mmCIF file with all atom_site columns, C-alpha atoms in Angstrom:
data_model
loop_
_atom_site.group_PDB
_atom_site.id
_atom_site.type_symbol
_atom_site.label_atom_id
_atom_site.label_alt_id
_atom_site.label_comp_id
_atom_site.label_asym_id
_atom_site.label_entity_id
_atom_site.label_seq_id
_atom_site.pdbx_PDB_ins_code
_atom_site.Cartn_x
_atom_site.Cartn_y
_atom_site.Cartn_z
_atom_site.occupancy
_atom_site.B_iso_or_equiv
_atom_site.pdbx_formal_charge
_atom_site.auth_seq_id
_atom_site.auth_comp_id
_atom_site.auth_asym_id
_atom_site.auth_atom_id
_atom_site.pdbx_PDB_model_num
ATOM 1   C CA . MET A 1 1   ? 8.052   -30.113 17.999  1.00 53.00 ? 9   MET A CA 1
ATOM 2   C CA . ALA A 1 2   ? 9.208   -26.648 19.457  1.00 63.00 ? 10  ALA A CA 1
ATOM 3   C CA . LEU A 1 3   ? 7.074   -24.868 21.769  1.00 74.00 ? 11  LEU A CA 1
ATOM 4   C CA . ILE A 1 4   ? 5.741   -21.252 20.286  1.00 75.00 ? 12  ILE A CA 1
ATOM 5   C CA . LYS A 1 5   ? 3.914   -18.948 22.377  1.00 74.00 ? 13  LYS A CA 1
ATOM 6   C CA . ASP A 1 6   ? 0.528   -17.260 20.495  1.00 76.00 ? 14  ASP A CA 1
ATOM 7   C CA . PHE A 1 7   ? 0.590   -14.231 17.857  1.00 77.00 ? 15  PHE A CA 1
ATOM 8   C CA . ARG A 1 8   ? 0.776   -11.010 19.214  1.00 77.00 ? 16  ARG A CA 1
ATOM 9   C CA . TRP A 1 9   ? 0.600   -7.504  17.207  1.00 80.00 ? 17  TRP A CA 1
ATOM 10  C CA . GLU A 1 10  ? 3.480   -5.590  17.174  1.00 77.00 ? 18  GLU A CA 1
ATOM 11  C CA . LEU A 1 11  ? 1.584   -2.345  16.771  1.00 73.00 ? 19  LEU A CA 1
ATOM 12  C CA . SER A 1 12  ? -1.264  -0.656  18.845  1.00 74.00 ? 20  SER A CA 1
ATOM 13  C CA . LEU A 1 13  ? -4.954  -0.852  17.757  1.00 76.00 ? 21  LEU A CA 1
ATOM 14  C CA . LYS A 1 14  ? -4.615  2.857   16.971  1.00 75.00 ? 22  LYS A CA 1
ATOM 15  C CA . ARG A 1 15  ? -1.442  2.037   14.548  1.00 74.00 ? 23  ARG A CA 1
ATOM 16  C CA . ARG A 1 16  ? -3.618  -1.189  13.172  1.00 74.00 ? 24  ARG A CA 1
ATOM 17  C CA . ILE A 1 17  ? -6.325  1.079   11.972  1.00 79.00 ? 25  ILE A CA 1
ATOM 18  C CA . ILE A 1 18  ? -4.140  3.527   10.250  1.00 78.00 ? 26  ILE A CA 1
ATOM 19  C CA . PRO A 1 19  ? -1.766  1.212   8.650   1.00 78.00 ? 27  PRO A CA 1
ATOM 20  C CA . PHE A 1 20  ? 0.837   3.118   7.814   1.00 79.00 ? 28  PHE A CA 1
ATOM 21  C CA . GLN A 1 21  ? 3.965   2.382   9.082   1.00 76.00 ? 29  GLN A CA 1
ATOM 22  C CA . SER A 1 22  ? 6.691   5.004   7.977   1.00 78.00 ? 30  SER A CA 1
ATOM 23  C CA . PRO A 1 23  ? 6.314   8.392   5.856   1.00 82.00 ? 31  PRO A CA 1
ATOM 24  C CA . SER A 1 24  ? 8.103   6.456   3.243   1.00 78.00 ? 32  SER A CA 1
ATOM 25  C CA . GLN A 1 25  ? 5.550   3.748   3.019   1.00 80.00 ? 33  GLN A CA 1
ATOM 26  C CA . LEU A 1 26  ? 2.541   6.472   2.822   1.00 82.00 ? 34  LEU A CA 1
ATOM 27  C CA . VAL A 1 27  ? 4.311   8.590   -0.062  1.00 84.00 ? 35  VAL A CA 1
ATOM 28  C CA . SER A 1 28  ? 4.895   5.476   -1.971  1.00 82.00 ? 36  SER A CA 1
ATOM 29  C CA . PHE A 1 29  ? 1.433   3.929   -1.512  1.00 84.00 ? 37  PHE A CA 1
ATOM 30  C CA . PHE A 1 30  ? -0.667  7.143   -2.177  1.00 85.00 ? 38  PHE A CA 1
ATOM 31  C CA . PHE A 1 31  ? 2.186   7.762   -5.204  1.00 86.00 ? 39  PHE A CA 1
ATOM 32  C CA . TYR A 1 32  ? 0.895   4.115   -6.842  1.00 83.00 ? 40  TYR A CA 1
ATOM 33  C CA . LEU A 1 33  ? -2.707  4.711   -5.745  1.00 84.00 ? 41  LEU A CA 1
ATOM 34  C CA . PHE A 1 34  ? -2.518  7.985   -7.975  1.00 87.00 ? 42  PHE A CA 1
ATOM 35  C CA . PHE A 1 35  ? -1.123  5.905   -10.856 1.00 85.00 ? 43  PHE A CA 1
ATOM 36  C CA . ALA A 1 36  ? -3.761  3.034   -10.454 1.00 82.00 ? 44  ALA A CA 1
ATOM 37  C CA . GLU A 1 37  ? -6.544  5.285   -10.514 1.00 80.00 ? 45  GLU A CA 1
ATOM 38  C CA . ILE A 1 38  ? -5.414  7.154   -13.666 1.00 85.00 ? 46  ILE A CA 1
ATOM 39  C CA . PHE A 1 39  ? -5.406  3.414   -15.272 1.00 83.00 ? 47  PHE A CA 1
ATOM 40  C CA . VAL A 1 40  ? -8.888  3.007   -13.980 1.00 78.00 ? 48  VAL A CA 1
ATOM 41  C CA . PHE A 1 41  ? -10.001 6.264   -15.305 1.00 79.00 ? 49  PHE A CA 1
ATOM 42  C CA . ALA A 1 42  ? -9.089  5.921   -18.427 1.00 82.00 ? 50  ALA A CA 1
ATOM 43  C CA . LEU A 1 43  ? -10.455 2.361   -18.592 1.00 78.00 ? 51  LEU A CA 1
ATOM 44  C CA . ILE A 1 44  ? -13.676 3.916   -17.495 1.00 77.00 ? 52  ILE A CA 1
ATOM 45  C CA . GLU A 1 45  ? -13.437 6.663   -20.135 1.00 79.00 ? 53  GLU A CA 1
ATOM 46  C CA . ILE A 1 46  ? -13.042 3.509   -22.698 1.00 81.00 ? 54  ILE A CA 1
ATOM 47  C CA . LEU A 1 47  ? -16.405 1.882   -21.613 1.00 75.00 ? 55  LEU A CA 1
ATOM 48  C CA . PRO A 1 48  ? -19.724 3.276   -22.729 1.00 76.00 ? 56  PRO A CA 1
ATOM 49  C CA . GLY A 1 49  ? -22.265 4.696   -20.455 1.00 71.00 ? 57  GLY A CA 1
ATOM 50  C CA . ASP A 1 50  ? -22.599 7.061   -18.042 1.00 73.00 ? 58  ASP A CA 1
ATOM 51  C CA . ILE A 1 51  ? -19.794 8.548   -15.773 1.00 70.00 ? 59  ILE A CA 1
ATOM 52  C CA . GLU A 1 52  ? -22.497 8.214   -12.614 1.00 72.00 ? 60  GLU A CA 1
ATOM 53  C CA . LYS A 1 53  ? -22.778 4.563   -13.459 1.00 70.00 ? 61  LYS A CA 1
ATOM 54  C CA . LYS A 1 54  ? -18.756 4.222   -13.853 1.00 69.00 ? 62  LYS A CA 1
ATOM 55  C CA . ILE A 1 55  ? -18.114 5.364   -10.704 1.00 72.00 ? 63  ILE A CA 1
ATOM 56  C CA . PHE A 1 56  ? -18.949 2.364   -8.956  1.00 75.00 ? 64  PHE A CA 1
ATOM 57  C CA . ILE A 1 57  ? -15.878 0.565   -10.394 1.00 71.00 ? 65  ILE A CA 1
ATOM 58  C CA . MET A 1 58  ? -13.228 3.276   -9.538  1.00 73.00 ? 66  MET A CA 1
ATOM 59  C CA . ALA A 1 59  ? -14.807 3.337   -5.685  1.00 76.00 ? 67  ALA A CA 1
ATOM 60  C CA . PRO A 1 60  ? -13.983 -0.551  -5.153  1.00 80.00 ? 68  PRO A CA 1
ATOM 61  C CA . SER A 1 61  ? -10.627 -0.122  -6.446  1.00 76.00 ? 69  SER A CA 1
ATOM 62  C CA . ILE A 1 62  ? -9.574  2.485   -4.113  1.00 78.00 ? 70  ILE A CA 1
ATOM 63  C CA . PHE A 1 63  ? -10.862 0.444   -0.891  1.00 80.00 ? 71  PHE A CA 1
ATOM 64  C CA . LEU A 1 64  ? -9.366  -2.430  -2.217  1.00 82.00 ? 72  LEU A CA 1
ATOM 65  C CA . SER A 1 65  ? -5.797  -0.841  -2.612  1.00 82.00 ? 73  SER A CA 1
ATOM 66  C CA . PHE A 1 66  ? -5.669  -0.883  1.005   1.00 82.00 ? 74  PHE A CA 1
ATOM 67  C CA . PHE A 1 67  ? -5.487  -4.537  1.584   1.00 84.00 ? 75  PHE A CA 1
ATOM 68  C CA . PRO A 1 68  ? -2.009  -4.784  1.361   1.00 82.00 ? 76  PRO A CA 1
ATOM 69  C CA . LEU A 1 69  ? -1.163  -1.852  3.575   1.00 82.00 ? 77  LEU A CA 1
ATOM 70  C CA . TYR A 1 70  ? -3.283  -4.220  6.310   1.00 83.00 ? 78  TYR A CA 1
ATOM 71  C CA . GLU A 1 71  ? -1.030  -7.582  5.120   1.00 85.00 ? 79  GLU A CA 1
ATOM 72  C CA . VAL A 1 72  ? 2.072   -5.901  5.893   1.00 84.00 ? 80  VAL A CA 1
ATOM 73  C CA . ILE A 1 73  ? 0.986   -5.018  9.645   1.00 86.00 ? 81  ILE A CA 1
ATOM 74  C CA . PRO A 1 74  ? 3.696   -6.949  11.718  1.00 88.00 ? 82  PRO A CA 1
ATOM 75  C CA . LYS A 1 75  ? 2.672   -9.862  13.903  1.00 90.00 ? 83  LYS A CA 1
ATOM 76  C CA . SER A 1 76  ? 4.933   -11.815 16.205  1.00 90.00 ? 84  SER A CA 1
ATOM 77  C CA . PHE A 1 77  ? 5.379   -15.208 18.289  1.00 91.00 ? 85  PHE A CA 1
ATOM 78  C CA . ILE A 1 78  ? 8.150   -16.504 20.145  1.00 90.00 ? 86  ILE A CA 1
ATOM 79  C CA . VAL A 1 79  ? 9.804   -19.886 19.491  1.00 90.00 ? 87  VAL A CA 1
ATOM 80  C CA . GLU A 1 80  ? 11.048  -20.981 22.815  1.00 89.00 ? 88  GLU A CA 1
ATOM 81  C CA . GLY A 1 81  ? 14.200  -23.118 23.363  1.00 86.00 ? 89  GLY A CA 1
ATOM 82  C CA . MET A 1 82  ? 15.851  -21.692 20.175  1.00 87.00 ? 90  MET A CA 1
ATOM 83  C CA . SER A 1 83  ? 18.074  -18.765 19.150  1.00 86.00 ? 91  SER A CA 1
ATOM 84  C CA . ALA A 1 84  ? 17.909  -16.589 16.402  1.00 87.00 ? 92  ALA A CA 1
ATOM 85  C CA . ASN A 1 85  ? 21.018  -17.988 15.159  1.00 86.00 ? 93  ASN A CA 1
ATOM 86  C CA . GLU A 1 86  ? 19.775  -21.735 15.041  1.00 86.00 ? 94  GLU A CA 1
ATOM 87  C CA . LEU A 1 87  ? 15.750  -20.505 13.763  1.00 88.00 ? 95  LEU A CA 1
ATOM 88  C CA . CYS A 1 88  ? 17.622  -18.525 10.860  1.00 86.00 ? 96  CYS A CA 1
ATOM 89  C CA . TYR A 1 89  ? 19.722  -21.607 10.106  1.00 87.00 ? 97  TYR A CA 1
ATOM 90  C CA . LYS A 1 90  ? 16.410  -23.952 9.887   1.00 87.00 ? 98  LYS A CA 1
ATOM 91  C CA . ALA A 1 91  ? 14.179  -21.363 8.529   1.00 88.00 ? 99  ALA A CA 1
ATOM 92  C CA . GLU A 1 92  ? 16.779  -19.958 5.636   1.00 88.00 ? 100 GLU A CA 1
ATOM 93  C CA . GLU A 1 93  ? 15.152  -22.552 3.066   1.00 89.00 ? 101 GLU A CA 1
ATOM 94  C CA . LYS A 1 94  ? 11.530  -21.590 4.097   1.00 89.00 ? 102 LYS A CA 1
ATOM 95  C CA . LEU A 1 95  ? 11.822  -17.641 3.921   1.00 89.00 ? 103 LEU A CA 1
ATOM 96  C CA . ASP A 1 96  ? 13.771  -18.276 0.473   1.00 89.00 ? 104 ASP A CA 1
ATOM 97  C CA . LYS A 1 97  ? 10.148  -20.009 -0.579  1.00 91.00 ? 105 LYS A CA 1
ATOM 98  C CA . LEU A 1 98  ? 8.097   -17.303 0.640   1.00 89.00 ? 106 LEU A CA 1
ATOM 99  C CA . GLY A 1 99  ? 9.898   -14.782 -1.250  1.00 89.00 ? 107 GLY A CA 1
ATOM 100 C CA . TYR A 1 100 ? 12.379  -12.870 1.357   1.00 90.00 ? 108 TYR A CA 1
ATOM 101 C CA . LYS A 1 101 ? 16.586  -12.987 1.337   1.00 88.00 ? 109 LYS A CA 1
ATOM 102 C CA . ARG A 1 102 ? 18.944  -12.129 4.188   1.00 88.00 ? 110 ARG A CA 1
ATOM 103 C CA . CYS A 1 103 ? 20.027  -8.406  4.543   1.00 84.00 ? 111 CYS A CA 1
ATOM 104 C CA . ASP A 1 104 ? 23.576  -8.709  5.139   1.00 78.00 ? 112 ASP A CA 1
ATOM 105 C CA . GLU A 1 105 ? 23.915  -4.988  5.873   1.00 72.00 ? 113 GLU A CA 1
ATOM 106 C CA . GLN A 1 106 ? 21.437  -5.251  9.043   1.00 68.00 ? 114 GLN A CA 1
ATOM 107 C CA . THR A 1 107 ? 22.566  -6.191  12.108  1.00 69.00 ? 115 THR A CA 1
ATOM 108 C CA . GLY A 1 108 ? 20.801  -9.149  13.681  1.00 73.00 ? 116 GLY A CA 1
ATOM 109 C CA . PHE A 1 109 ? 18.691  -11.469 11.261  1.00 86.00 ? 117 PHE A CA 1
ATOM 110 C CA . VAL A 1 110 ? 16.725  -9.237  8.911   1.00 86.00 ? 118 VAL A CA 1
ATOM 111 C CA . TYR A 1 111 ? 15.333  -10.549 5.911   1.00 86.00 ? 119 TYR A CA 1
ATOM 112 C CA . PHE A 1 112 ? 13.785  -8.035  2.872   1.00 84.00 ? 120 PHE A CA 1
ATOM 113 C CA . SER A 1 113 ? 11.428  -9.257  0.578   1.00 84.00 ? 121 SER A CA 1
ATOM 114 C CA . LYS A 1 114 ? 12.887  -9.813  -2.999  1.00 83.00 ? 122 LYS A CA 1
ATOM 115 C CA . LEU A 1 115 ? 10.779  -7.630  -4.762  1.00 81.00 ? 123 LEU A CA 1
ATOM 116 C CA . PRO A 1 116 ? 12.280  -4.853  -6.704  1.00 79.00 ? 124 PRO A CA 1
ATOM 117 C CA . ARG A 1 117 ? 13.028  -2.173  -4.380  1.00 75.00 ? 125 ARG A CA 1
ATOM 118 C CA . ILE A 1 118 ? 10.525  0.277   -6.215  1.00 73.00 ? 126 ILE A CA 1
ATOM 119 C CA . ILE A 1 119 ? 7.527   -2.123  -5.839  1.00 74.00 ? 127 ILE A CA 1
ATOM 120 C CA . SER A 1 120 ? 8.704   -3.280  -2.045  1.00 76.00 ? 128 SER A CA 1
ATOM 121 C CA . TRP A 1 121 ? 8.198   -1.737  1.602   1.00 79.00 ? 129 TRP A CA 1
ATOM 122 C CA . LYS A 1 122 ? 11.138  -2.277  4.164   1.00 78.00 ? 130 LYS A CA 1
ATOM 123 C CA . GLU A 1 123 ? 7.965   -2.561  6.652   1.00 79.00 ? 131 GLU A CA 1
ATOM 124 C CA . ASN A 1 124 ? 7.626   -6.065  4.677   1.00 84.00 ? 132 ASN A CA 1
ATOM 125 C CA . SER A 1 125 ? 10.447  -7.416  6.612   1.00 87.00 ? 133 SER A CA 1
ATOM 126 C CA . VAL A 1 126 ? 10.950  -10.502 8.859   1.00 91.00 ? 134 VAL A CA 1
ATOM 127 C CA . LYS A 1 127 ? 13.119  -10.047 11.871  1.00 89.00 ? 135 LYS A CA 1
ATOM 128 C CA . LEU A 1 128 ? 14.300  -12.466 13.941  1.00 90.00 ? 136 LEU A CA 1
ATOM 129 C CA . VAL A 1 129 ? 15.474  -11.306 17.815  1.00 89.00 ? 137 VAL A CA 1
ATOM 130 C CA . ASP A 1 130 ? 16.742  -13.098 20.615  1.00 89.00 ? 138 ASP A CA 1
ATOM 131 C CA . VAL A 1 131 ? 14.835  -12.916 23.848  1.00 89.00 ? 139 VAL A CA 1
ATOM 132 C CA . LYS A 1 132 ? 14.960  -14.523 27.160  1.00 89.00 ? 140 LYS A CA 1
ATOM 133 C CA . GLY A 1 133 ? 14.188  -18.206 26.640  1.00 84.00 ? 141 GLY A CA 1
ATOM 134 C CA . GLY A 1 134 ? 14.041  -18.163 22.741  1.00 87.00 ? 142 GLY A CA 1
ATOM 135 C CA . CYS A 1 135 ? 13.575  -16.236 19.690  1.00 89.00 ? 143 CYS A CA 1
ATOM 136 C CA . LYS A 1 136 ? 10.985  -13.619 18.799  1.00 90.00 ? 144 LYS A CA 1
ATOM 137 C CA . VAL A 1 137 ? 10.159  -13.698 15.100  1.00 91.00 ? 145 VAL A CA 1
ATOM 138 C CA . ILE A 1 138 ? 8.499   -10.892 13.646  1.00 90.00 ? 146 ILE A CA 1
ATOM 139 C CA . ALA A 1 139 ? 7.011   -11.031 10.193  1.00 91.00 ? 147 ALA A CA 1
ATOM 140 C CA . PRO A 1 140 ? 4.175   -9.413  8.448   1.00 90.00 ? 148 PRO A CA 1
ATOM 141 C CA . LYS A 1 141 ? 0.690   -10.898 9.097   1.00 88.00 ? 149 LYS A CA 1
ATOM 142 C CA . LEU A 1 142 ? 0.667   -12.090 5.252   1.00 88.00 ? 150 LEU A CA 1
ATOM 143 C CA . ILE A 1 143 ? 3.054   -14.465 5.855   1.00 90.00 ? 151 ILE A CA 1
ATOM 144 C CA . SER A 1 144 ? 3.165   -15.272 9.701   1.00 89.00 ? 152 SER A CA 1
ATOM 145 C CA . LYS A 1 145 ? 0.999   -18.052 9.885   1.00 90.00 ? 153 LYS A CA 1
ATOM 146 C CA . LYS A 1 146 ? 2.978   -20.027 7.302   1.00 91.00 ? 154 LYS A CA 1
ATOM 147 C CA . LEU A 1 147 ? 5.938   -19.045 9.104   1.00 91.00 ? 155 LEU A CA 1
ATOM 148 C CA . HIS A 1 148 ? 4.252   -19.984 12.748  1.00 89.00 ? 156 HIS A CA 1
ATOM 149 C CA . ASP A 1 149 ? 3.621   -23.311 11.341  1.00 90.00 ? 157 ASP A CA 1
ATOM 150 C CA . PHE A 1 150 ? 6.895   -23.893 9.778   1.00 89.00 ? 158 PHE A CA 1
ATOM 151 C CA . CYS A 1 151 ? 8.347   -23.178 13.504  1.00 87.00 ? 159 CYS A CA 1
ATOM 152 C CA . ALA A 1 152 ? 5.817   -25.479 15.279  1.00 85.00 ? 160 ALA A CA 1
ATOM 153 C CA . GLY A 1 153 ? 7.111   -28.356 12.997  1.00 85.00 ? 161 GLY A CA 1
ATOM 154 C CA . LEU A 1 154 ? 10.540  -27.937 14.027  1.00 78.00 ? 162 LEU A CA 1
ATOM 155 C CA . ALA A 1 155 ? 12.284  -30.482 16.498  1.00 52.00 ? 163 ALA A CA 1
#
């Protein structure tokens, strides 16, 4: 079993409260939110009843739309005694199952989501970085626990 250090947040508390990691993420989020709310508003118009009662459908949809932003906030952990190259070789299949592919254009070991670029954020990437005595894995909160458990099982 590989020795793994505990999780750390890659962003400060202030940056975690306001989860937008880049201007492009902010713009794309509000673009999708705008069209999603138009869709929800169209559904509300179709439903019978007063608009005052229907607003309770629209308000939660706005708040729930922030969930993905918090799931891509990066967390990290260190796998001791293993280089990024070794871990890349061993974790390639696991990352593929989690929906990530290696980006050959990037230096180092960077994995991007397999989702189409228009609905995927670059902030939702996995990075393997060599550090003193091991490899630092930086991954979105959504999959960091799965990667952590996988790395803990490596011999």
